[in-house]
Short mmCIF file of C-alpha atoms and ligand atoms in Angstrom, two decimals:
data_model
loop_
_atom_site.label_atom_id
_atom_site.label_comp_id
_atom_site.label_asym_id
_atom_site.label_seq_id
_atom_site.Cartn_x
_atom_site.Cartn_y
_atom_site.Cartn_z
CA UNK A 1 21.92 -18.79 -0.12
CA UNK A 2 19.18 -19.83 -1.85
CA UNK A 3 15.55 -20.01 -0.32
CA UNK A 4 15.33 -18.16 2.95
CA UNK A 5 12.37 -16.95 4.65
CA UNK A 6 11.00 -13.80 3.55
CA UNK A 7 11.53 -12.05 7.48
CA UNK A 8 15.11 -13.11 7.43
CA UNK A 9 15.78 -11.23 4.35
CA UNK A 10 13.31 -8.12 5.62
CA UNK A 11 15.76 -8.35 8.99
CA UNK A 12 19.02 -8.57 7.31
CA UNK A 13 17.84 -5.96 4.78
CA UNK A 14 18.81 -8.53 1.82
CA UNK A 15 22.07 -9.52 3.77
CA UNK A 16 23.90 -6.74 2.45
CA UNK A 17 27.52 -5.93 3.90
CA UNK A 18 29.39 -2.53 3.34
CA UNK A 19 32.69 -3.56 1.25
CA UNK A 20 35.12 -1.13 2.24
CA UNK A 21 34.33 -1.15 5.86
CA UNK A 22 32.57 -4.51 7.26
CA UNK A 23 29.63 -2.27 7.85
CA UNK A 24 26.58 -4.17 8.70
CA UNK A 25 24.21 -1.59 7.87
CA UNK A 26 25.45 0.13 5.20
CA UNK A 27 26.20 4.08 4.82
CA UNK A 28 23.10 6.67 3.01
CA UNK A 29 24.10 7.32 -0.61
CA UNK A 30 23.94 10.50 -0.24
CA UNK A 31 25.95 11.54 -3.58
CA UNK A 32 24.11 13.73 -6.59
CA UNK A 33 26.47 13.05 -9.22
CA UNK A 34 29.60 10.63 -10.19
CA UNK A 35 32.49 10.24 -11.76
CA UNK A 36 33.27 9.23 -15.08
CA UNK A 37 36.21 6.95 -16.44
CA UNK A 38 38.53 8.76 -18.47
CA UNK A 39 36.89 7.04 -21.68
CA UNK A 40 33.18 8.80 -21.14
CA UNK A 41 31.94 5.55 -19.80
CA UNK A 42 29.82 5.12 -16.08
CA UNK A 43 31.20 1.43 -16.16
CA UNK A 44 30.05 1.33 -11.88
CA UNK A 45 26.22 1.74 -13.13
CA UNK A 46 25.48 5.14 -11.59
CA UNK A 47 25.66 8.75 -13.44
CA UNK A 48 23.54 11.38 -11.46
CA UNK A 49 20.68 11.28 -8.68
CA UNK A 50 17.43 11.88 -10.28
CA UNK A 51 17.53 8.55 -12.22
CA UNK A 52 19.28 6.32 -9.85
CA UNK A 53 20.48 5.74 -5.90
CA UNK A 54 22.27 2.87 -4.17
CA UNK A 55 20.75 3.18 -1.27
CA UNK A 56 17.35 3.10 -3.08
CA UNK A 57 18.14 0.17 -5.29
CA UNK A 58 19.63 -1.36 -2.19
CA UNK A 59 15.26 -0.69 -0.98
CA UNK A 60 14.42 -2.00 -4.43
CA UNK A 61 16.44 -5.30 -4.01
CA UNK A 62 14.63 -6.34 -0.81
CA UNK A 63 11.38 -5.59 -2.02
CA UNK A 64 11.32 -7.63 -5.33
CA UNK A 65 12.27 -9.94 -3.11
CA UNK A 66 9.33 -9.88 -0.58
CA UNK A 67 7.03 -9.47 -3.58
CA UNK A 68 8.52 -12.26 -5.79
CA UNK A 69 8.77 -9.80 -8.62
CA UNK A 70 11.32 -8.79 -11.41
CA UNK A 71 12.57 -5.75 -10.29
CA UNK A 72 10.73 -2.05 -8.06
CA UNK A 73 10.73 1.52 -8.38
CA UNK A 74 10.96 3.35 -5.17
CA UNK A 75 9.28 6.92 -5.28
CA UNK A 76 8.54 9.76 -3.51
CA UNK A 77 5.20 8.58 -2.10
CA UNK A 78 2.45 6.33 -2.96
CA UNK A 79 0.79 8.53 -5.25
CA UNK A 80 3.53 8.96 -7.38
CA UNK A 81 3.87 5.00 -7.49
CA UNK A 82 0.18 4.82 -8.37
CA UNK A 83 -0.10 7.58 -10.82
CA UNK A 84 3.13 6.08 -12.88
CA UNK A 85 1.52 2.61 -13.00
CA UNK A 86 -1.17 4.85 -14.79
CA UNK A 87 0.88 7.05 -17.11
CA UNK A 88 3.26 4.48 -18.10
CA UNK A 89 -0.14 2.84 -20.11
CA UNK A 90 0.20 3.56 -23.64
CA UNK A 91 -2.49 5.97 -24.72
CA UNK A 92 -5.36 6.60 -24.86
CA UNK A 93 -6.25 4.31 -22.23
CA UNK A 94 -9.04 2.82 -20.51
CA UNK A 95 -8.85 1.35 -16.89
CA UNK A 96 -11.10 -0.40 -14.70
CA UNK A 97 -10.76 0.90 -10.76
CA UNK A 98 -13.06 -0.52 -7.79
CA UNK A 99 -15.60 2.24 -6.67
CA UNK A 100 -14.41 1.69 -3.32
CA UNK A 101 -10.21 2.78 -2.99
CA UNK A 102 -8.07 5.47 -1.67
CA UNK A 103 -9.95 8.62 -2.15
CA UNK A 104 -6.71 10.59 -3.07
CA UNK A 105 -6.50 7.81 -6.21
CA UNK A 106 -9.83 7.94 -7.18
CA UNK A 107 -9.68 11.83 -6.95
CA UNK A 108 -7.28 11.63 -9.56
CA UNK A 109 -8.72 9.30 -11.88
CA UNK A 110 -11.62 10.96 -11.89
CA UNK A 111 -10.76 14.90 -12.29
CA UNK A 112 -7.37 14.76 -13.80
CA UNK A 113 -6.62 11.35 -15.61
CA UNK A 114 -9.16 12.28 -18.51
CA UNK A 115 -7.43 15.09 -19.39
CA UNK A 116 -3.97 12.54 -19.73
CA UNK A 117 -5.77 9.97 -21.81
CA UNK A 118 -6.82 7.77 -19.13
CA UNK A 119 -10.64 7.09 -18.90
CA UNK A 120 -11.87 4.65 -15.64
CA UNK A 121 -14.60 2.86 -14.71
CA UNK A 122 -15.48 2.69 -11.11
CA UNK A 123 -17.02 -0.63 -10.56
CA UNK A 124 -17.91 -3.37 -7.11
CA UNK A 125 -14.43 -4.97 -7.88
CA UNK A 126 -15.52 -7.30 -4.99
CA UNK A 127 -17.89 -8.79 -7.31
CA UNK A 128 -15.62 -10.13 -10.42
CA UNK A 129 -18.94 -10.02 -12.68
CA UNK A 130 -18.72 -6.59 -12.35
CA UNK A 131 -15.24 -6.06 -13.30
CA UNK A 132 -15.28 -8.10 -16.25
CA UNK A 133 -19.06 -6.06 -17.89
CA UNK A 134 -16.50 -3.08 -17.60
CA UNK A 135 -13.76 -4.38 -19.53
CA UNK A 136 -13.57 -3.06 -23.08
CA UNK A 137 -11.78 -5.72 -24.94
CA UNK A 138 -8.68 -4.14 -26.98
CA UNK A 139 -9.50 -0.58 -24.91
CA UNK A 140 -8.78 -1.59 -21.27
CA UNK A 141 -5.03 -1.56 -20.62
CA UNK A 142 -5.22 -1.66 -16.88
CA UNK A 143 -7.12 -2.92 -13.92
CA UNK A 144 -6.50 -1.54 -10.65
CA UNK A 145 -7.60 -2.94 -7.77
CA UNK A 146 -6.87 -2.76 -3.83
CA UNK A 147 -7.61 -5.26 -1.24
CA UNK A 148 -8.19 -5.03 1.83
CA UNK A 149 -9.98 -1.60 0.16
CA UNK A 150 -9.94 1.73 2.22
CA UNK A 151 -12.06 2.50 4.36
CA UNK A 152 -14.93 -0.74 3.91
CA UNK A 153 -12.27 -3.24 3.55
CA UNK A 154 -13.81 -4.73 0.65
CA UNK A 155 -11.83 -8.02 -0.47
CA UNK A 156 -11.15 -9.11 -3.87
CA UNK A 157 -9.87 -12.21 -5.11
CA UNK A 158 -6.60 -11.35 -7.08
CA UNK A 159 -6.12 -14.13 -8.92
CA UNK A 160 -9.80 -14.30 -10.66
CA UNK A 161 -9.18 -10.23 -11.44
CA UNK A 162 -5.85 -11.18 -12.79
CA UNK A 163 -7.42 -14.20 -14.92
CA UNK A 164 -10.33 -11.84 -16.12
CA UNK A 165 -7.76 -8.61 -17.25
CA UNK A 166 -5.94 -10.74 -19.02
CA UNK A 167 -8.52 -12.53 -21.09
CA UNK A 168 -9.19 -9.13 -22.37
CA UNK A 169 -5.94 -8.09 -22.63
CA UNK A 170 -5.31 -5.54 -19.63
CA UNK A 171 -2.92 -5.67 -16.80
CA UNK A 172 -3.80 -6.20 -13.49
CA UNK A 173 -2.14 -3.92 -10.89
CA UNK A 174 -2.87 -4.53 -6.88
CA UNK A 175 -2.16 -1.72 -4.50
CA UNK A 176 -1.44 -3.83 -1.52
CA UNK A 177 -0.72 -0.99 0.76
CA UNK A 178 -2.42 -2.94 3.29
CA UNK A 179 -2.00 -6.42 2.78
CA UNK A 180 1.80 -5.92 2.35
CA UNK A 181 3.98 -8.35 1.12
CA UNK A 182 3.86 -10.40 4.59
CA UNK A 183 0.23 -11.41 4.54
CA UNK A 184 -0.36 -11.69 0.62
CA UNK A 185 2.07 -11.55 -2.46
CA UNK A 186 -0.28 -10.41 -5.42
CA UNK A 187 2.44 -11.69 -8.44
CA UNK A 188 2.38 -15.42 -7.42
CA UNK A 189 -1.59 -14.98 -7.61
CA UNK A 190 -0.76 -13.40 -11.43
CA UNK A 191 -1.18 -9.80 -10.90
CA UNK A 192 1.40 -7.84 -13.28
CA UNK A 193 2.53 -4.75 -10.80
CA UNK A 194 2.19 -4.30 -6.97
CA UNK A 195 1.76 -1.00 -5.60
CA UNK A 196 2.53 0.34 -2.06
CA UNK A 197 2.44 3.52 -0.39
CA UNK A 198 5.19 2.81 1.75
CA UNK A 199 4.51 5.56 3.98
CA UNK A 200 2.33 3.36 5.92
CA UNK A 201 3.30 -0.40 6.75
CA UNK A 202 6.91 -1.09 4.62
CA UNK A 203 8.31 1.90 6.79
CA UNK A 204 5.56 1.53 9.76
CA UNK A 205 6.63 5.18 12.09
CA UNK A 206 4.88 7.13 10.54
CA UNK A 207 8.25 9.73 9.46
CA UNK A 208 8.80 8.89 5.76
CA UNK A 209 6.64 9.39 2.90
CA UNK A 210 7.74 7.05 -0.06
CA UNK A 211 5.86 4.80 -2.74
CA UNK A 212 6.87 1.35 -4.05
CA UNK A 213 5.75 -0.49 -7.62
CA UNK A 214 6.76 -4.13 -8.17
CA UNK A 215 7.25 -5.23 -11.41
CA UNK A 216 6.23 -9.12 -12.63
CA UNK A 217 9.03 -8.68 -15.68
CA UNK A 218 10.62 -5.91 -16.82
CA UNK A 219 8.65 -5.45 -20.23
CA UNK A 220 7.62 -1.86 -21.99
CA UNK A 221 5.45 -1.35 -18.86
CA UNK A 222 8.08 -1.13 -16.28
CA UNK A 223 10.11 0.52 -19.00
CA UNK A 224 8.08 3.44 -19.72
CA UNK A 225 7.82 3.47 -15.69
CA UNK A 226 11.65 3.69 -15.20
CA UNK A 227 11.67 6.50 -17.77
CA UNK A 228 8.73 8.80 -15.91
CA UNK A 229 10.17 8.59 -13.06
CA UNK A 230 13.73 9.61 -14.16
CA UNK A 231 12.35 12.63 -16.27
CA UNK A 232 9.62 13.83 -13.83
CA UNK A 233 12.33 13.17 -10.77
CA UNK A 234 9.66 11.13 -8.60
CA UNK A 235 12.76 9.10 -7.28
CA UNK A 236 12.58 8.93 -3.34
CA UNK A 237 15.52 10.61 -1.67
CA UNK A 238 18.58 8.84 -0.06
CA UNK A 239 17.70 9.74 3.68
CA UNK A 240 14.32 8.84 3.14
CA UNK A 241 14.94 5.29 1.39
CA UNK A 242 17.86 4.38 4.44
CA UNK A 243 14.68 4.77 6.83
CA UNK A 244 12.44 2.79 4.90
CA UNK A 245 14.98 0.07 4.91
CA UNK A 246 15.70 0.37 8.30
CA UNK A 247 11.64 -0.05 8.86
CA UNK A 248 11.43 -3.12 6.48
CA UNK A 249 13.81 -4.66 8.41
CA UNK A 250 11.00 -5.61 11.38
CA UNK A 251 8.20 -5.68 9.24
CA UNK A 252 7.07 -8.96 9.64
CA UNK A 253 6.93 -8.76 13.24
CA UNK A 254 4.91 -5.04 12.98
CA UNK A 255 2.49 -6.55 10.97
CA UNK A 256 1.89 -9.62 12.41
CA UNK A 257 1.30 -8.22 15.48
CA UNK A 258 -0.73 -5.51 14.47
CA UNK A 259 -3.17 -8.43 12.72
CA UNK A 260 -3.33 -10.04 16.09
CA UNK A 261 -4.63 -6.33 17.44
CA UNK A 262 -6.96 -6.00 15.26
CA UNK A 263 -8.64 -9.61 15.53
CA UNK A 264 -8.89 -9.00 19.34
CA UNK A 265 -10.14 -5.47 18.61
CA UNK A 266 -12.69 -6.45 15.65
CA UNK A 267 -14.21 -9.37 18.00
CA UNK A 268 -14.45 -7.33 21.13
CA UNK A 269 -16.80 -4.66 19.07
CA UNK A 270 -18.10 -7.39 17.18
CA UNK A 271 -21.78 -7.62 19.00
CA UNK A 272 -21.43 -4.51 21.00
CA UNK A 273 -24.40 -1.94 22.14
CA UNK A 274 -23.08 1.49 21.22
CA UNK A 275 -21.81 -0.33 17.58
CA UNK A 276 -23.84 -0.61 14.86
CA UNK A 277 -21.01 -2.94 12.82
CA UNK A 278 -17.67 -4.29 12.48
CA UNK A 279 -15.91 -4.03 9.00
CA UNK A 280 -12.77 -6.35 9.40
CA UNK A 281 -12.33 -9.13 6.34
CA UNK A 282 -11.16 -11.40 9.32
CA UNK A 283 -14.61 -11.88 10.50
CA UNK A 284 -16.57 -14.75 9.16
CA UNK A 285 -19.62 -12.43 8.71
CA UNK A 286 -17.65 -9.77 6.29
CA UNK A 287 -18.47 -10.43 2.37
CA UNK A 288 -14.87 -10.96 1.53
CA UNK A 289 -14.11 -13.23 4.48
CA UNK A 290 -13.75 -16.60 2.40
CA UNK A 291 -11.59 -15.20 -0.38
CA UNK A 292 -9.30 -13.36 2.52
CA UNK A 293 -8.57 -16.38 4.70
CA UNK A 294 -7.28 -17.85 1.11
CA UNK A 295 -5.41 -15.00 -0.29
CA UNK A 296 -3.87 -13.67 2.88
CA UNK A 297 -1.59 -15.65 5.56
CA UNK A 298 -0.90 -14.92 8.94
CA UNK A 299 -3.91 -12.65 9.58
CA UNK A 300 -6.42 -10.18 8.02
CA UNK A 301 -4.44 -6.91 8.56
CA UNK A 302 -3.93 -4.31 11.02
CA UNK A 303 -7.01 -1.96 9.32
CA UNK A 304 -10.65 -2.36 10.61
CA UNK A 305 -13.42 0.14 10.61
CA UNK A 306 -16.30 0.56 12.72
CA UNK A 307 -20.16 1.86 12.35
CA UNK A 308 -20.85 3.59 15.60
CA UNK A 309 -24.82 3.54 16.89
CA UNK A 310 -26.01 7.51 16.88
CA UNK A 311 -24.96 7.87 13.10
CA UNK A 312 -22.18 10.84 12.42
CA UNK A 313 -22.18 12.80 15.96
CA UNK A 314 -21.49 10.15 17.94
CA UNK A 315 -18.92 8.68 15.74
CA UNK A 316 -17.78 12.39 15.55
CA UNK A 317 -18.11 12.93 19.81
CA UNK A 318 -16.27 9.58 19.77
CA UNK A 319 -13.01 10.75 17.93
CA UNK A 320 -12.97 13.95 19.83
CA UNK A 321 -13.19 11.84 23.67
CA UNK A 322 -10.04 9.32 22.39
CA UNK A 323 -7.13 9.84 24.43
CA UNK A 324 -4.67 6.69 23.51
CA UNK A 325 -5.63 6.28 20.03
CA UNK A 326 -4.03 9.54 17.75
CA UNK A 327 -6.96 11.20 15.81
CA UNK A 328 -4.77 12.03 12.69
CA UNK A 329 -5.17 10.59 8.99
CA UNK A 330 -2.82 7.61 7.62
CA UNK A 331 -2.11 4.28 8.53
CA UNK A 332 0.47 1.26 9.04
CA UNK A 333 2.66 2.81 11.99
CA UNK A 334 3.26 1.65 15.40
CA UNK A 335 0.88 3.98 16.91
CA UNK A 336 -2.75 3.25 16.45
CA UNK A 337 -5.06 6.28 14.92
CA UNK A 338 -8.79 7.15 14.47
CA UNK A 339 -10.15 8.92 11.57
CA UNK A 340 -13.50 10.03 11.04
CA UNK A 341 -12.68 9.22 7.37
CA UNK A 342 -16.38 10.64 5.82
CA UNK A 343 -14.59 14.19 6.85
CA UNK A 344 -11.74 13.45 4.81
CA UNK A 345 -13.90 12.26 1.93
CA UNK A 346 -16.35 14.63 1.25
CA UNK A 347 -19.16 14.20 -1.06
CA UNK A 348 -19.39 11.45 -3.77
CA UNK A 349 -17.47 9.38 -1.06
CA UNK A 350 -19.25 5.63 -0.56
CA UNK A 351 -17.57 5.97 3.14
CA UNK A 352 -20.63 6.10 5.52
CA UNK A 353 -20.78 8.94 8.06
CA UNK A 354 -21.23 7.27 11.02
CA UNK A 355 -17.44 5.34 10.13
CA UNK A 356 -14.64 5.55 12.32
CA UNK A 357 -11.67 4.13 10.18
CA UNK A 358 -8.60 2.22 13.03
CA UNK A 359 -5.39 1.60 11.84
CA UNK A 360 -4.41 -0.85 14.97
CA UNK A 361 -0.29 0.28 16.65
CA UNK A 362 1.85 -1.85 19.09
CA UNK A 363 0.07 -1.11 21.66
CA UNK A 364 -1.75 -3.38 24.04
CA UNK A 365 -5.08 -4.52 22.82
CA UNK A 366 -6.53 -3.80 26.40
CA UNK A 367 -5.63 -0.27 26.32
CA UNK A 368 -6.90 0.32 23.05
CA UNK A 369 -10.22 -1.41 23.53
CA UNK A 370 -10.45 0.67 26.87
CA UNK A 371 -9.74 3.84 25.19
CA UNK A 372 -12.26 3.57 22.80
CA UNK A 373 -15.29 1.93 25.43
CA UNK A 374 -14.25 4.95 27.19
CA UNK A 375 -14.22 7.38 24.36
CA UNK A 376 -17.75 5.78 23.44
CA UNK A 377 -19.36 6.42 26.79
CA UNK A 378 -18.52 9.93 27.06
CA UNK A 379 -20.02 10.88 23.49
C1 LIG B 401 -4.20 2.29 0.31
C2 LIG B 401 -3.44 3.55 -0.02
N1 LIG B 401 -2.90 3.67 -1.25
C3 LIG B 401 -2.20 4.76 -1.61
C4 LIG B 401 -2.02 5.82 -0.73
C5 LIG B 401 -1.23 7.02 -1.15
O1 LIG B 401 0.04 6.98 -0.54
P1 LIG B 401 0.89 8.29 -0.14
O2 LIG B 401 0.11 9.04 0.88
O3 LIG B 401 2.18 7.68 0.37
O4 LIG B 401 1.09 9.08 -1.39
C6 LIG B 401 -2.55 5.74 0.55
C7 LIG B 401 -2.38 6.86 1.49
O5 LIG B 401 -3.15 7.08 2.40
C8 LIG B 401 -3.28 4.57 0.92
O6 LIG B 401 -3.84 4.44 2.14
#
């Protein structure tokens, strides 16, 4: 059937049914290697584990889907997604990244891309003036981007970074870890690849790390991608991609309900005494608010951050007095955590200190917003 809603493939995990047995979830792939026909062919598609996995293109299926793409790797985590959409550029290459991203990412564009080939340029990538005074017509290959962006939640507008790359000739990639394919899909606003770490939202329990890259076409990009992560063995394992299908299956209903949390949360905090700010693009006062409410549907996302009055100790005293929310790193599963994320960071970070980063669970609103008044008072 042609047409259906994107949560009614997500719930029937592309409506696939087991042949041989009626099966409506279908058995792990658990199988290394396969036979051949008698004539040296492997007419059924599959030769050996490393390059390939039903049960992983059976992941693959429903997210191009979601996305609206051509066709997705599934890997290992969400760095190895990211850092293939990087060393499948031809060579040398120079990118354009926002100054404000994952850490881990930026980390490794800035200390051991250069030594692949891969020169970036950290720039506001909220402010598309920016982006495009970086670009180095016939030299950029790639710009990356991320919206909402760790830990500020900086917004940019995807398809006015996707129209300025490819004046000059670049791709644009869009790690949409936290927009996920529910709230925004980044190829119908032109962006060439969409990144996840699908450790977080796509799987949402916070048990499985795995990465995700949607492809626009399958051109020499996604080719060279294909090939890295069949020779470097980045391919996520069987068990591994059965649990992320099983978690895609209610992700619509995660997320959306997680969005709702965090409006309720973001507003409550919103003019509060012991908070010195609210960084959530669903507020009208956040810089990114206009572009968001056009680029995402059905809410803002389940991430927020807060500035807590009494600079780094208190936000510091804070985390250590929460007893509901789970002081751990991460994001995107049904339990909500706290981070102190200028201690994960470190220096040349433009997190501020005083920043408590919330990834907002299943849980009730109240209880939240009770744990942390409480958690406040006693710092
Ligand atoms: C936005 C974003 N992108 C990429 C990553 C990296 O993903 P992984 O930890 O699955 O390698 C993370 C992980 O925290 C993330 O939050």
């Amino acid at each position: 059937m042609k047409n259906l809603a994107p949560e009614t493939l997500a719930a029937q995990a592309g409506g696939v049914i087991d042949e041989e047995t009626g099966a409506i979830v279908r058995p792990v792939h658990m199988a290394t290697t396969f036979l051949r026909d008698p004539d040296n062919q492997y007419r059924k598609g599959y030769s050996y584990g490393r390059p390939d996995n039903a049960t992983v293109r059976q992941v693959e299926a429903v997210l191009t889907q979601l996305e609206g793409g051509a066709a997705s790797l599934v890997s290992a985590s969400g760095m190895t997604a990211a850092t293939t959409t990087f060393l499948a550029l031809e060579r040398p290459a120079h990118v354009v990244a926002p100054d404000v991203m994952y850490w881990g990412l930026r980390k490794w564009l800035q200390e051991d891309a250069p030594g692949l080939g891969i020169e970036a340029t950290f720039v506001d990538a909220g402010d598309p003036v920016a982006i495009r005074a970086a670009l180095r017509p016939g030299k950029t290959k790639l710009v990356w981007i991320e919206t909402p962006a760790n830990p500020l939640w900086t917004i940019t507008d995807i398809a006015e970074a996707a129209s300025i790359a490819h004046q000059a000739g670049a791709l644009l990639a869009v790690d949409s870890t936290v927009q996920t394919p529910v709230l925004t899909q980044p190829i119908a606003l032109g962006a060439d690849v969409v990144m996840h770490s699908g450790t977080k939202y796509l799987n949402g329990h916070s048990d499985v790390m795995a990465g995700a890259l949607v492809f626009a076409r399958t051109d020499a990009h996604f080719e060279r991608a294909v090939r890295l992560r069949s020779m470097l063995g980045g391919i996520l394992g069987p068990f591994e991609a059965a649990l992320l299908l099983r978690g895609l299956r209610t992700l619509h209903v995660r997320v959306r309900h997680q969005c709702a949390g965090a409006m309720t949360i973001a507003q409550h905090f919103a003019r509060h005494r012991r908070i010195e700010a609210v960084l959530y693009p669903g507020l009208a006062v956040h810089p990114g608010h206009a572009v968001a409410a056009r680029q995402m549907h059905s809410g803002f996302g389940g991430m927020l951050s807060v500035r807590v009055k009494g600079g780094e100790a208190a936000a510091v005293a804070t985390a250590a007095n929460v007893k509901i929310w789970k002081r751990a790193t991460s994001l995107g599963g049904v339990e909500s955590l706290l981070e102190h994320r200028a201690s994960v960071e470190g220096p040349g970070s433009p997190c501020p200190p005083d920043l408590l980063r919330l990834s907002v669970g299943l849980e009730s609103p109240d209880d939240l917003i009770g744990d942390l008044e409480q958690a406040m008072a006693a710092a």
